[in-house]
Coordinates of C-alpha atoms in Angstrom, one line a residue:
M831 CA 16.7 137.5 73.2
T832 CA 17.1 138.0 76.9
A833 CA 14.3 135.6 77.8
A834 CA 15.5 133.0 75.4
A835 CA 19.0 133.2 76.8
T836 CA 17.7 132.9 80.3
G837 CA 15.6 129.8 79.3
N838 CA 18.7 128.1 77.8
E839 CA 20.7 128.8 81.0
D840 CA 17.9 127.3 83.1
H841 CA 18.1 124.0 81.2
A842 CA 21.9 123.8 80.8
P843 CA 23.6 120.7 82.5
L844 CA 25.2 121.5 85.9
F845 CA 28.4 119.5 84.8
S846 CA 29.8 119.5 81.3
N847 CA 30.8 116.2 79.6
R848 CA 34.4 117.4 79.8
L849 CA 34.2 117.9 83.6
L850 CA 32.4 114.6 84.1
T851 CA 35.2 112.8 82.2
R852 CA 37.8 114.5 84.3
L853 CA 36.0 113.5 87.5
T854 CA 35.7 109.9 86.3
V855 CA 39.4 109.7 85.5
S856 CA 40.3 111.3 88.8
V857 CA 38.1 108.8 90.8
T858 CA 39.6 105.9 88.9
V859 CA 43.1 107.1 89.6
L860 CA 42.4 107.6 93.2
A861 CA 40.8 104.1 93.5
G862 CA 43.9 102.6 91.8
L863 CA 46.2 104.5 94.2
T864 CA 44.1 103.3 97.2
V865 CA 44.5 99.7 96.0
A866 CA 48.2 100.1 95.4
I867 CA 48.8 101.7 98.8
S868 CA 46.8 99.0 100.4
L869 CA 48.9 96.3 98.7
A870 CA 52.1 98.0 99.4
G871 CA 51.2 98.5 103.0
R872 CA 50.3 94.9 103.3
M873 CA 53.6 93.8 101.8
L874 CA 55.6 96.3 103.9
G875 CA 53.7 95.0 107.0
E876 CA 54.6 91.5 106.2
R877 CA 58.3 92.4 105.7
I878 CA 58.3 94.3 109.0
A879 CA 56.7 91.3 110.7
L880 CA 59.3 89.0 109.3
A881 CA 62.1 91.4 110.5
G882 CA 64.7 89.7 108.4
H883 CA 63.4 86.2 108.9
T884 CA 62.3 83.9 106.2
E885 CA 60.0 80.8 106.2
S886 CA 61.7 79.4 103.1
A887 CA 63.3 76.0 103.6
Q888 CA 65.1 76.3 100.3
P889 CA 68.5 74.5 100.6
V890 CA 71.5 76.8 100.6
D891 CA 74.9 75.1 99.9
V892 CA 77.7 76.9 101.6
V893 CA 81.5 76.2 101.3
I894 CA 83.5 77.2 104.4
G895 CA 87.2 76.3 104.3
Q896 CA 87.4 72.7 103.3
D897 CA 83.8 71.9 104.1
Q898 CA 80.6 72.1 102.1
I899 CA 77.3 72.2 104.1
R900 CA 73.7 72.4 103.1
L901 CA 71.4 74.4 105.2
P902 CA 67.7 75.4 105.0
A903 CA 67.4 79.2 104.3
N904 CA 65.2 79.7 107.4
T905 CA 68.0 78.5 109.7
I906 CA 70.3 81.3 108.5
R907 CA 69.9 84.5 110.5
F908 CA 71.0 87.1 108.0
E909 CA 69.5 87.6 104.6
E910 CA 72.9 88.4 102.9
Q911 CA 74.2 85.0 104.0
R912 CA 71.3 83.1 102.4
R913 CA 73.2 82.4 99.1
T914 CA 74.9 79.4 97.7
G915 CA 78.7 79.7 97.4
R916 CA 81.8 80.2 99.4
A917 CA 81.5 82.1 102.7
E918 CA 83.8 83.1 105.5
R919 CA 81.1 82.5 108.1
V920 CA 77.4 81.7 108.5
D921 CA 75.2 82.5 111.4
L922 CA 72.4 80.2 112.3
Y923 CA 69.5 80.2 114.8
L924 CA 67.5 77.1 115.7
T925 CA 64.6 76.4 118.0
W926 CA 65.4 74.3 121.0
P927 CA 64.9 71.4 121.4
E928 CA 63.4 70.9 117.9
M929 CA 66.5 72.2 116.0
K930 CA 64.2 73.9 113.4
G931 CA 64.5 77.2 111.5
Y932 CA 62.1 80.2 111.5
S933 CA 58.4 79.6 110.8
N934 CA 55.4 81.8 111.3
A935 CA 54.0 79.3 113.7
E936 CA 57.1 79.6 115.9
R937 CA 57.7 83.4 115.5
G938 CA 57.2 84.0 119.2
K939 CA 60.4 82.0 119.9
F940 CA 62.4 84.2 117.6
N941 CA 60.9 87.6 118.6
D942 CA 60.4 87.3 122.3
A943 CA 63.5 88.2 124.2
S944 CA 62.0 87.0 127.5
R945 CA 62.3 83.4 126.3
P946 CA 66.0 83.0 125.6
E947 CA 65.9 79.3 126.3
S948 CA 63.8 78.8 123.1
L949 CA 66.7 79.3 120.7
I950 CA 70.3 78.4 120.3
F951 CA 72.7 80.3 118.0
L952 CA 75.5 78.9 116.0
N953 CA 78.4 80.6 114.1
L954 CA 80.2 78.4 111.5
S955 CA 83.6 79.5 110.3
Q956 CA 86.9 77.9 109.3
S957 CA 89.0 76.7 112.2
T958 CA 91.9 79.0 113.2
M959 CA 93.0 77.1 116.2
S960 CA 94.3 73.5 116.4
K961 CA 92.1 72.7 119.4
D962 CA 88.5 73.5 120.3
M963 CA 87.3 74.5 123.8
S964 CA 87.5 71.0 125.2
G965 CA 91.0 70.6 123.8
R966 CA 92.1 73.8 125.4
L967 CA 90.7 72.8 128.8
G968 CA 93.9 71.1 130.1
P969 CA 96.7 73.1 128.6
I970 CA 95.1 76.5 128.9
Y971 CA 91.9 77.0 130.9
S972 CA 92.8 74.7 133.8
H973 CA 95.7 77.1 134.8
L974 CA 93.1 80.0 135.1
F975 CA 90.9 78.2 137.6
D976 CA 91.2 79.4 141.2
D977 CA 90.9 75.9 142.7
R978 CA 87.5 76.5 144.3
P979 CA 85.3 74.2 142.2
E980 CA 81.6 74.0 143.1
P981 CA 78.8 71.6 142.0
G982 CA 77.0 72.7 138.9
P983 CA 73.8 71.7 137.1
A984 CA 73.4 68.1 135.7
G985 CA 76.8 66.8 136.8
L986 CA 78.8 69.8 135.7
T987 CA 81.5 71.4 137.9
L988 CA 81.5 75.2 138.2
Q989 CA 85.1 76.5 137.9
P990 CA 85.5 80.1 139.1
L991 CA 88.4 82.0 137.5
K992 CA 91.3 83.8 139.1
E993 CA 90.9 87.5 139.3
T994 CA 94.1 87.8 137.1
S995 CA 92.6 85.6 134.4
G996 CA 91.3 88.5 132.3
Y997 CA 87.8 86.9 132.0
G998 CA 86.1 89.4 134.3
G999 CA 83.0 87.8 135.9
E1000 CA 82.9 84.8 133.7
V1001 CA 83.1 81.2 134.9
F1002 CA 83.6 77.8 133.3
F1003 CA 81.6 74.7 133.6
T1004 CA 83.4 71.4 133.0
G1005 CA 82.2 67.9 132.7
E1006 CA 82.7 64.6 131.0
L1007 CA 80.9 63.6 127.8
P1008 CA 79.5 60.0 127.3
D1009 CA 82.5 59.0 125.2
G1010 CA 84.8 60.0 128.1
S1011 CA 86.1 63.2 126.5
D1012 CA 86.2 66.6 128.3
Y1013 CA 83.4 69.1 128.1
A1014 CA 83.9 72.8 128.8
V1015 CA 81.7 75.8 128.4
R1016 CA 82.2 79.5 129.3
C1017 CA 79.4 81.5 130.8
M1018 CA 78.5 84.9 132.2
M1019 CA 76.0 84.0 134.8
P1020 CA 73.2 86.5 135.4
A1021 CA 72.7 87.7 139.0
D1022 CA 69.0 87.0 138.5
P1023 CA 67.9 84.1 136.3
S1024 CA 65.1 86.3 134.9
Q1025 CA 67.9 88.4 133.3
S1026 CA 69.2 85.5 131.3
T1027 CA 70.0 86.2 127.6
S1028 CA 70.5 83.9 124.7
A1029 CA 74.3 84.6 124.9
D1030 CA 75.0 83.7 128.5
C1031 CA 77.1 80.7 127.6
Q1032 CA 79.3 79.8 124.6
R1033 CA 81.2 76.7 123.5
D1034 CA 83.2 76.0 120.4
I1035 CA 83.8 72.6 118.8
H1036 CA 85.6 71.3 115.7
I1037 CA 83.6 69.2 113.3
G1038 CA 84.0 68.0 109.7
R1039 CA 87.4 68.6 108.0
D1040 CA 88.0 72.2 109.0
L1041 CA 84.9 73.7 110.5
S1042 CA 84.7 75.5 113.8
V1043 CA 81.3 75.8 115.4
L1044 CA 80.7 78.4 118.1
Y1045 CA 77.3 77.9 119.7
R1046 CA 75.6 80.2 122.3
F1047 CA 72.7 79.6 124.6
S1048 CA 70.9 80.7 127.7
S1049 CA 72.3 79.7 131.1
R1050 CA 68.8 78.3 131.7
L1051 CA 69.7 75.4 129.3
L1052 CA 72.8 74.3 131.2
P1053 CA 70.9 71.3 132.7
Q1054 CA 70.5 70.1 129.1
W1055 CA 74.2 70.4 128.2
Q1056 CA 74.6 66.8 127.1
A1057 CA 71.5 66.8 124.9
M1058 CA 72.6 70.1 123.3
E1059 CA 76.1 68.9 122.5
A1060 CA 74.7 65.7 120.9
R1061 CA 72.0 67.5 118.9
V1062 CA 74.4 70.2 117.6
R1063 CA 76.9 67.6 116.4
D1064 CA 74.2 65.4 114.9
Y1065 CA 72.4 68.3 113.1
L1066 CA 75.6 69.6 111.5
G1067 CA 77.0 66.2 110.8
Q1068 CA 74.0 65.3 108.7
S1069 CA 74.3 68.6 106.8
F1070 CA 77.7 68.0 105.2
I1071 CA 77.7 67.6 101.4
E1072 CA 80.1 65.5 99.4
D1073 CA 80.0 65.4 95.6
G1074 CA 76.7 67.3 95.6
H1075 CA 75.0 64.8 97.9
P1076 CA 74.4 64.7 101.7
S1077 CA 77.1 62.7 103.4
S1078 CA 76.7 60.4 106.4
A1079 CA 77.5 62.2 109.6
R1080 CA 81.2 63.0 109.6
Q1081 CA 83.4 62.1 112.5
N1082 CA 84.5 65.1 114.5
R1083 CA 88.1 66.0 114.6

């Protein structure tokens, strides 16, 4: 009996069928988890790389005040604003000078803070003032200038402000647009051009029925002020919607 028992043990399988089944199931589960983690990691990596951007050019129809405007989703900065319907404001970013939204091919322009001249930023909201920045130049801003104008870039005039103006270290640049109307932009000029940001300068305009557009840009782009004014107006003018269809460019107020 003892010898027989020993012989049976010598020839017994090292792993039982039950154990092999468990191992097989475990390996399968682990393999599945590995694939799932890999896919999830890839998706998460893509989301992190996008950092809130989207490449989708799906049109988004937004109503602000009395104006309806159609914008590609990839021009709208914030995900929560990429929805059709009424909104109090919409924030846009566009490549300069192409006036295009985010794309993977141009991601460097959107993610590299050392290239502030590559983008311009627009905020669209309902007008709350009867006059835009150009309209406020004569009745308001001109009284804040300290009467020591200096030549500025591309035909602009730099207007330092009085210490009592309340604008700190800001300055204004003024000029004349091709149609003879006034141009004014407010800037915080960096001490070193290499320290320029995408918000050095800002200007607001009225366009459409009731739309106020505040656009911001790097002081490095001041020499292109006329082209920027024209392209901002043209871009938005062609984006207005009437009766569900794009309208011809509206006249500015």
